[in-house]
mmCIF file of C-alpha atoms and ligand atoms in Angstrom:
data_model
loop_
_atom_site.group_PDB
_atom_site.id
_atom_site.type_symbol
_atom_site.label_atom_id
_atom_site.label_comp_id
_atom_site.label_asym_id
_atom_site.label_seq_id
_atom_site.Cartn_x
_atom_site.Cartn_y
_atom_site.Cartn_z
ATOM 1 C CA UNK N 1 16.795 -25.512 0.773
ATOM 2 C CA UNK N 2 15.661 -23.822 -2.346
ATOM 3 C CA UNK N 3 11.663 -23.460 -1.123
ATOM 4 C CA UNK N 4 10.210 -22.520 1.768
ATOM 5 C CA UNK N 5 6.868 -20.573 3.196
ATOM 6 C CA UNK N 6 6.953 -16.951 3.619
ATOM 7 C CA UNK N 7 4.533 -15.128 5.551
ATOM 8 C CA UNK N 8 4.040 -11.478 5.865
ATOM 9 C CA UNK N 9 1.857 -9.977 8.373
ATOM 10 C CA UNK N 10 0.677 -6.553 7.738
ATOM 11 C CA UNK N 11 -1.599 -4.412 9.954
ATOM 12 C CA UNK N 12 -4.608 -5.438 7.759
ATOM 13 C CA UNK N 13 -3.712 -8.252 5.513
ATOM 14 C CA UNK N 14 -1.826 -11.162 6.295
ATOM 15 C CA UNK N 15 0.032 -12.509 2.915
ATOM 16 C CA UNK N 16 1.100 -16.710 2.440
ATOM 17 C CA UNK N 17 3.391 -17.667 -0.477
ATOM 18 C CA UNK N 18 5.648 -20.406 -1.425
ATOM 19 C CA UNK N 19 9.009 -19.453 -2.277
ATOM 20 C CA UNK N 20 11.681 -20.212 -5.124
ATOM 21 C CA UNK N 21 14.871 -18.678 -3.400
ATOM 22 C CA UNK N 22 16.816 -19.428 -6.464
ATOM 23 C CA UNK N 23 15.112 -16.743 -8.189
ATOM 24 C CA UNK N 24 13.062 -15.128 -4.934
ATOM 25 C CA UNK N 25 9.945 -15.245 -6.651
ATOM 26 C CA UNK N 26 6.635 -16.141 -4.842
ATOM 27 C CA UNK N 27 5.065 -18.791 -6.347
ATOM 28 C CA UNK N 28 1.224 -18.272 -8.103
ATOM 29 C CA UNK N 29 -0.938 -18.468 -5.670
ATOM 30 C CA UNK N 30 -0.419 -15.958 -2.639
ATOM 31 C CA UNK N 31 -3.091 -16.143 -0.062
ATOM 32 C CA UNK N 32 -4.238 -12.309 0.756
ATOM 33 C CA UNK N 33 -6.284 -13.169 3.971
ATOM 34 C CA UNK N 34 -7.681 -10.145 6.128
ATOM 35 C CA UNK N 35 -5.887 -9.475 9.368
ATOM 36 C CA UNK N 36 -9.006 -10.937 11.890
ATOM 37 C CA UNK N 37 -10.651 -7.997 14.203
ATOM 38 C CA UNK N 38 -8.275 -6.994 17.201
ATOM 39 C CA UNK N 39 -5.261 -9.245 15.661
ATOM 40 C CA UNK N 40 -4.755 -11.300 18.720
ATOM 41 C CA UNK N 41 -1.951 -13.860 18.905
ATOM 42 C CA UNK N 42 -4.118 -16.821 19.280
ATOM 43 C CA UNK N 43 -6.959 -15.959 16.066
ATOM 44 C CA UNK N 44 -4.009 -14.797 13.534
ATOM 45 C CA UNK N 45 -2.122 -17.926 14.538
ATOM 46 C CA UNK N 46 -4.688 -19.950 14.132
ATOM 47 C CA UNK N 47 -5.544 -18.512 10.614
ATOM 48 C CA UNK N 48 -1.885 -18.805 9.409
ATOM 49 C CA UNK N 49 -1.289 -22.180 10.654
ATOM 50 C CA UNK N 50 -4.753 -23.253 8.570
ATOM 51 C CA UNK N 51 -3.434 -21.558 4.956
ATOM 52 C CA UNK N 52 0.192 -23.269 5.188
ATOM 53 C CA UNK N 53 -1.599 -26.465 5.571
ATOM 54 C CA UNK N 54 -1.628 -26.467 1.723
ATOM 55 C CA UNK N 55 2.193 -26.624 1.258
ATOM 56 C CA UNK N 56 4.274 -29.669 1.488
ATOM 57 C CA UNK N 57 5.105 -30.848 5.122
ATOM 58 C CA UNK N 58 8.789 -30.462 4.870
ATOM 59 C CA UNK N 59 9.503 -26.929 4.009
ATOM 60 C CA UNK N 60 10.148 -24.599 7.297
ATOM 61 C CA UNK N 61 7.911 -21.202 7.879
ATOM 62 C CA UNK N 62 9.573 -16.909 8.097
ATOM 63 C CA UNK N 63 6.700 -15.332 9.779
ATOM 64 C CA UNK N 64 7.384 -11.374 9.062
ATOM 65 C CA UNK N 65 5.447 -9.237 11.463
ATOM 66 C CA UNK N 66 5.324 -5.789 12.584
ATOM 67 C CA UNK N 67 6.954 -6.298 15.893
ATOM 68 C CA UNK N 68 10.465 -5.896 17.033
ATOM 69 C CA UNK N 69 11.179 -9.971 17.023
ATOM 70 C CA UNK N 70 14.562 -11.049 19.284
ATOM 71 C CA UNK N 71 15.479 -14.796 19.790
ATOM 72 C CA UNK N 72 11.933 -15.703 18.682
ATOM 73 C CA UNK N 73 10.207 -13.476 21.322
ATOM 74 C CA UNK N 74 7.819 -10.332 20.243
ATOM 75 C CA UNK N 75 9.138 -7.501 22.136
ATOM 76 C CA UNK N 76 6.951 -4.748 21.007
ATOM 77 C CA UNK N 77 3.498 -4.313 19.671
ATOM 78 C CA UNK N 78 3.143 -1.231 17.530
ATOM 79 C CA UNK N 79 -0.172 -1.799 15.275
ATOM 80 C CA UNK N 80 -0.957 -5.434 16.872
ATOM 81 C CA UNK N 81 -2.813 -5.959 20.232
ATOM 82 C CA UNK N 82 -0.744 -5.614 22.732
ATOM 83 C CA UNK N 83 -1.007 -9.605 23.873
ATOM 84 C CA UNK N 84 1.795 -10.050 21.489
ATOM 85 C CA UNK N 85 4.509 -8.968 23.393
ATOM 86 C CA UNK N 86 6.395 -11.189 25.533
ATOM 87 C CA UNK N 87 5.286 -13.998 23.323
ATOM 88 C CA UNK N 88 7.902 -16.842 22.197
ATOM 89 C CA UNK N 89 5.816 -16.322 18.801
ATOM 90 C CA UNK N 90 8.737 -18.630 16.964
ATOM 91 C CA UNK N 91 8.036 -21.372 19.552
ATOM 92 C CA UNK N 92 4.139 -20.991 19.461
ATOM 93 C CA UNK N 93 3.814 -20.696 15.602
ATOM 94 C CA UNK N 94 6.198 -24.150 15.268
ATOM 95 C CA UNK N 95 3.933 -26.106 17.395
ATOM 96 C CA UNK N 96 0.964 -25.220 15.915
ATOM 97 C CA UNK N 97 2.029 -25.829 12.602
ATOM 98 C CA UNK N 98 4.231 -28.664 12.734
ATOM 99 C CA UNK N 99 7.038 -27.226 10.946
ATOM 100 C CA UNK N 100 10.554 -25.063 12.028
ATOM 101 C CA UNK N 101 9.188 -21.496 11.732
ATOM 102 C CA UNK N 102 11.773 -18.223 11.965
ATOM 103 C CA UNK N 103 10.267 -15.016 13.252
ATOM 104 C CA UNK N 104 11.474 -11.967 12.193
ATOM 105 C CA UNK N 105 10.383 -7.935 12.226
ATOM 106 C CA UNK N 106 8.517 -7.701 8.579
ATOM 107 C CA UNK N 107 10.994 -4.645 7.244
ATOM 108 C CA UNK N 108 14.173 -6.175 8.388
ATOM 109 C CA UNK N 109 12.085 -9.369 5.713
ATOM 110 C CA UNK N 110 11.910 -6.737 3.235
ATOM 111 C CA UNK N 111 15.103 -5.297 3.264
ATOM 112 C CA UNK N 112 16.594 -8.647 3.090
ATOM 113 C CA UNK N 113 14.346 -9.539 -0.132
ATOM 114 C CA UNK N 114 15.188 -5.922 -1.448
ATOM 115 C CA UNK N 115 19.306 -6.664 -0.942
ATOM 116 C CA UNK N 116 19.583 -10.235 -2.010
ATOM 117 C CA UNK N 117 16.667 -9.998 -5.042
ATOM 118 C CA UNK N 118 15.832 -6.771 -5.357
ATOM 119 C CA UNK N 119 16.817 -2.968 -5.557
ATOM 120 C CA UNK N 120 19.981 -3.622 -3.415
ATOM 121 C CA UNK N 121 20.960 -6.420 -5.335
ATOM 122 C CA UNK N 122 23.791 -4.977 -7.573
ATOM 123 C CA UNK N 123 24.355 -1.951 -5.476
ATOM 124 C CA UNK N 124 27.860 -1.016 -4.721
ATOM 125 C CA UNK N 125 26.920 1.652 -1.955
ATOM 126 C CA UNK N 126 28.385 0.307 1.614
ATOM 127 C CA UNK N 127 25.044 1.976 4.034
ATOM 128 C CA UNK N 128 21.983 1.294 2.593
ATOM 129 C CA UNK N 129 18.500 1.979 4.485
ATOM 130 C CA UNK N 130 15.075 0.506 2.975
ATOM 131 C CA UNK N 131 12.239 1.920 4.510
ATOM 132 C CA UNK N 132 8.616 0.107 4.288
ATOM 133 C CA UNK N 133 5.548 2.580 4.519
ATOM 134 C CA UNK N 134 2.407 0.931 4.842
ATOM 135 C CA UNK N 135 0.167 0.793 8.154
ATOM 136 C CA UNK N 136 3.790 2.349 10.164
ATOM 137 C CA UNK N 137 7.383 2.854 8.425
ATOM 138 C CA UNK N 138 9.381 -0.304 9.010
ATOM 139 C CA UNK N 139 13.053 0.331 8.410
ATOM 140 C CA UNK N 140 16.437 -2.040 7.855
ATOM 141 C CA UNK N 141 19.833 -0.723 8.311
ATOM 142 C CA UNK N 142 22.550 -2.349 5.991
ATOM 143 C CA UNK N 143 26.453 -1.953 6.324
ATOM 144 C CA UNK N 144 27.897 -3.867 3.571
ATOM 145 C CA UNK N 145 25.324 -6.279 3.095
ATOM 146 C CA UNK N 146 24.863 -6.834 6.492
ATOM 147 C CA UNK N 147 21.410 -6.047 8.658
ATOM 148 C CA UNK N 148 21.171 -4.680 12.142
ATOM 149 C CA UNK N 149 17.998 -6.339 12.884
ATOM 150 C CA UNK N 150 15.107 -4.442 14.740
ATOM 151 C CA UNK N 151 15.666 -0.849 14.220
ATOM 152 C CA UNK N 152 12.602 0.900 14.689
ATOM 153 C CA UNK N 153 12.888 4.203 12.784
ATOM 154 C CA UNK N 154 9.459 4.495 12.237
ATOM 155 C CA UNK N 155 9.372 5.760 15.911
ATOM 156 C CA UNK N 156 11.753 8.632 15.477
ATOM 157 C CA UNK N 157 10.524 11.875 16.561
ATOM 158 C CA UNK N 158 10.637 14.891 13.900
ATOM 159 C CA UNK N 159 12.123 18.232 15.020
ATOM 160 C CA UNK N 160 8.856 20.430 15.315
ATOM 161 C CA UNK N 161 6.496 17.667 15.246
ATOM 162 C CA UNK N 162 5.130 17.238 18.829
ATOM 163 C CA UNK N 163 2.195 15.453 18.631
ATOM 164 C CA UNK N 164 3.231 12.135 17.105
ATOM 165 C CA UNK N 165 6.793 10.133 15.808
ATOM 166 C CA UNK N 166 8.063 10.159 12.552
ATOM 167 C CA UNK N 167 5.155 7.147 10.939
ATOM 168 C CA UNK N 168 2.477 9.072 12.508
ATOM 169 C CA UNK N 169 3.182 11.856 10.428
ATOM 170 C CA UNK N 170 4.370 10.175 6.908
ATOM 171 C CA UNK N 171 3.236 6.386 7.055
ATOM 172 C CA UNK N 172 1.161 5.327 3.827
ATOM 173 C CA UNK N 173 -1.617 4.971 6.268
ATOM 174 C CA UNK N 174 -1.834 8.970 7.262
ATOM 175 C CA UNK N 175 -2.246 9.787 3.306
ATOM 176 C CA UNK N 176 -4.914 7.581 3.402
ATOM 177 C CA UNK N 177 -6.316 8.616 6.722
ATOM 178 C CA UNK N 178 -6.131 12.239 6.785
ATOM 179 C CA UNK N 179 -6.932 12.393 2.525
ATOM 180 C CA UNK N 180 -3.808 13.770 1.134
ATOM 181 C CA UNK N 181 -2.538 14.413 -1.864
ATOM 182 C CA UNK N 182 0.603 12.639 -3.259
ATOM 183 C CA UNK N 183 2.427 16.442 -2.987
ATOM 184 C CA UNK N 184 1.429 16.883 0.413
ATOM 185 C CA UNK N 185 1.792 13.433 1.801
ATOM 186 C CA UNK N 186 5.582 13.255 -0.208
ATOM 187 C CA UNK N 187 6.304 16.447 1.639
ATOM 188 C CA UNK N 188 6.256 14.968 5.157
ATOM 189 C CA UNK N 189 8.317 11.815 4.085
ATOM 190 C CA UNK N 190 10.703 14.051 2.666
ATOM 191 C CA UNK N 191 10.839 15.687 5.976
ATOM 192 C CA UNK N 192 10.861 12.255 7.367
ATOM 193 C CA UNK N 193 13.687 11.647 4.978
ATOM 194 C CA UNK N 194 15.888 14.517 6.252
ATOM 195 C CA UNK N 195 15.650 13.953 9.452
ATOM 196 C CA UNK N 196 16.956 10.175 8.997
ATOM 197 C CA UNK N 197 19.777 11.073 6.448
ATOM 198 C CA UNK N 198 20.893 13.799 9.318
ATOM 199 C CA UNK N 199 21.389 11.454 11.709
ATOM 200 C CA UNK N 200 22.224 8.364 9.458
ATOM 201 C CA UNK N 201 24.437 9.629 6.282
ATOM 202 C CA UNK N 202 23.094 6.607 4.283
ATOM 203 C CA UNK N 203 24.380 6.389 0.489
ATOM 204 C CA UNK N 204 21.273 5.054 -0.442
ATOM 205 C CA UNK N 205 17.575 4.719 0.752
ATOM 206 C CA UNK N 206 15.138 1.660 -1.075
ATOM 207 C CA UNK N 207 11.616 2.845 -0.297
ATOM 208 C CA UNK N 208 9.397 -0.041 -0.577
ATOM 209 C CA UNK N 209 5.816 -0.914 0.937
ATOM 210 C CA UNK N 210 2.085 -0.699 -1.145
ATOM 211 C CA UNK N 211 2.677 2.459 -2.098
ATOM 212 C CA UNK N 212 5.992 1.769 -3.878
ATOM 213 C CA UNK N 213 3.415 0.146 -6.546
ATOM 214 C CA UNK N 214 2.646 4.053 -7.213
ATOM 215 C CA UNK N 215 6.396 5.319 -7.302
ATOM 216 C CA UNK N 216 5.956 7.541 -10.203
ATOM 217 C CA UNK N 217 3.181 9.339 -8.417
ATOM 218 C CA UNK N 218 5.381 10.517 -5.709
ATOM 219 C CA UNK N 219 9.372 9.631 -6.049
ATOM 220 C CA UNK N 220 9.918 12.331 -8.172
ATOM 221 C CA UNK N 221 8.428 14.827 -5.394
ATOM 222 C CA UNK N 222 11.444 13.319 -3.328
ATOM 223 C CA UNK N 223 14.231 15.873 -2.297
ATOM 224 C CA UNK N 224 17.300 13.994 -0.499
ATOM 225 C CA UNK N 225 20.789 14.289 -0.203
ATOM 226 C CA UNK N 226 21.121 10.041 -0.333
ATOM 227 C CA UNK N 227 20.398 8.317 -3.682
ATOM 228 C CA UNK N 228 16.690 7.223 -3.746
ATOM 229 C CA UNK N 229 15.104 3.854 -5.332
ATOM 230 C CA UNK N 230 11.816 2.709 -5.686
ATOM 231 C CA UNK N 231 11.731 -1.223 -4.261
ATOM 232 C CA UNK N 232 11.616 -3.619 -6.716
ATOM 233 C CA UNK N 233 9.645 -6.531 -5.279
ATOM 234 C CA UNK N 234 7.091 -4.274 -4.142
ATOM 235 C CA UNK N 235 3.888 -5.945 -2.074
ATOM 236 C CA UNK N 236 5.872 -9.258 -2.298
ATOM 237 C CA UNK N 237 9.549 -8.394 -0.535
ATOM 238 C CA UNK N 238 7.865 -9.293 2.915
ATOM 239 C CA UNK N 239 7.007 -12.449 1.672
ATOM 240 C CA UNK N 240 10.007 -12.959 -0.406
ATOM 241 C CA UNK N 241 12.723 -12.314 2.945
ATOM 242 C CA UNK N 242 10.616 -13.828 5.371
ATOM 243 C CA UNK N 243 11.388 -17.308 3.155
ATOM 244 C CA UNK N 244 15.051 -16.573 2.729
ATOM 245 C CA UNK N 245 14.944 -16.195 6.267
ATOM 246 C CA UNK N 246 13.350 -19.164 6.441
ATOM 247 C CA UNK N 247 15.836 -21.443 4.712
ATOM 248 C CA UNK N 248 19.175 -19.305 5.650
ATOM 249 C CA UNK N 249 17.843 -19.614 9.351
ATOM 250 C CA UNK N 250 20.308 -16.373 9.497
ATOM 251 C CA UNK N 251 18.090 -14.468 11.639
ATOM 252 C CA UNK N 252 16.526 -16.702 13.909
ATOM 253 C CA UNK N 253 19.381 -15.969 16.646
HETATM 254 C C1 BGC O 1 6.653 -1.285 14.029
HETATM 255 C C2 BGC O 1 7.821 -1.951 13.319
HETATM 256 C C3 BGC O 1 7.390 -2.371 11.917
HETATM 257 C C4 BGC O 1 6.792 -1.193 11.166
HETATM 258 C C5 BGC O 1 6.264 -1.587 9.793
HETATM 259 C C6 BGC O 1 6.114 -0.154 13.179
HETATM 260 O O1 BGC O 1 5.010 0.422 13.810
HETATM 261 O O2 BGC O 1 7.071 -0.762 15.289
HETATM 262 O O3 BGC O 1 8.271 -3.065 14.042
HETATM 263 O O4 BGC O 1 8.502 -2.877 11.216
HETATM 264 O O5 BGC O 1 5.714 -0.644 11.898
HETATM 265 O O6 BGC O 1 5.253 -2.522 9.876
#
């Protein structure tokens, strides 16, 4: 299979592409379509399965969302309503849009576009971690090329930060929310950063998400131990691994 559909759900926009997996690029032609109010299961899957209508019948679906996603199930419902969760979403999704669909968590799809296409590609480090900030922090553990699906970093709790986990303190969102700087917001993920590579020891960390479109406003603020890169697919590596998921089928067990 050398096309498929990706799909990546965000907390506010939900993004459609077509796939070439020989060289992961999304095709011309993304769909950008705003999450619809309360993001319930049955309006967003309704939307989706109306914009892959466009794509030819035989190519299977990823759908990347912001849920931790086991044997096709959601599990959790972080920044979606919380209908979501208990849902056989691959099941549900494949019936309504006529096609084989594989759902997966949408950082776990990013890491795996950042690894096989991206920042990871030629990296000889053995314990890589690529962090999404956007809406939360999505994060993807890699041991020699190899993911341990559904971590959920985002969730960690900061020593001397009571009040709320690690992405309500340094996700993209909070900059945005609470009007910070690019100094002051890259000071909380570097604390953010610190408190993973203490409990982690990764080589390397790929920091990807919307704001990795701005890297040179804030990367250089960055102060870790662990090499740091910028991700290289940027807005599209959600898209990008939920298609490779797609057509690998590698993470629909
Ligand atoms: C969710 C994760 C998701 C991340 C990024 C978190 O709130 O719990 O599953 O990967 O946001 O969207």
């Amino acid at each position: 299979m050398i096309r498929s559909i990706g799909i990546d759900v965000g907390g506010s926009t939900l993004r459609v592409a077509e796939v070439d997996l020989r060289s992961g690029q999304a095709e011309e032609g993304m769909q950008s379509i705003p999450m619809p109010a309360g993001a319930r299961p049955d309006d967003v899957l309704e939307v989706l399965a109306r914009a892959v209508e466009r794509y030819p019948s035989e190519l299977p679906v990823g759908l990347a969302f912001p849920t931790v996603a086991q044997h096709g199930y959601a599990r959790t419902a972080a920044n979606v309503h919380d209908s979501w969760i208990g849902l056989d979403v691959q099941r549900e999704f494949s019936r309504r849009c006529h096609r084989p669909v594989v759902f997966l968590n949408d950082a776990d799809a990013a890491g795996v576009a950042e690894m096989n296409f991206g920042a990871g590609r030629q990296l000889e480090a053995r314990r890589v971690v690529v962090l999404t900030f956007g809406t939360g922090i999505g994060s993807a553990l890699f041991l020699d090329g190899a993911l341990w699906p559904n971590t959920e970093l985002g969730h960690l709790m900061l020593p001397g930060v009571t009040d709320v986990d690690g992405e309500g303190y340094a996700a993209a969102s909070v900059r945005t929310r609470l009007a910070l700087d690019w100094p002051a917001w890259t000071q909380r993920v570097n604390r953010y950063l610190h408190e993973l590579h203490r409990l982690l020891w990764p080589d390397v960390f790929i920091l990807g998400g919307a704001v990795s479109e701005r890297a040179e406003e804030w990367m250089p603020l960055l102060d870790s131990p662990a090499r740091l890169l910028p991700a290289a697919l940027r807005g599209h590596a959600g898209v990008v691994g939920a298609a490779w998921a797609a057509a690998t089928d590698r993470m629909a067990r």
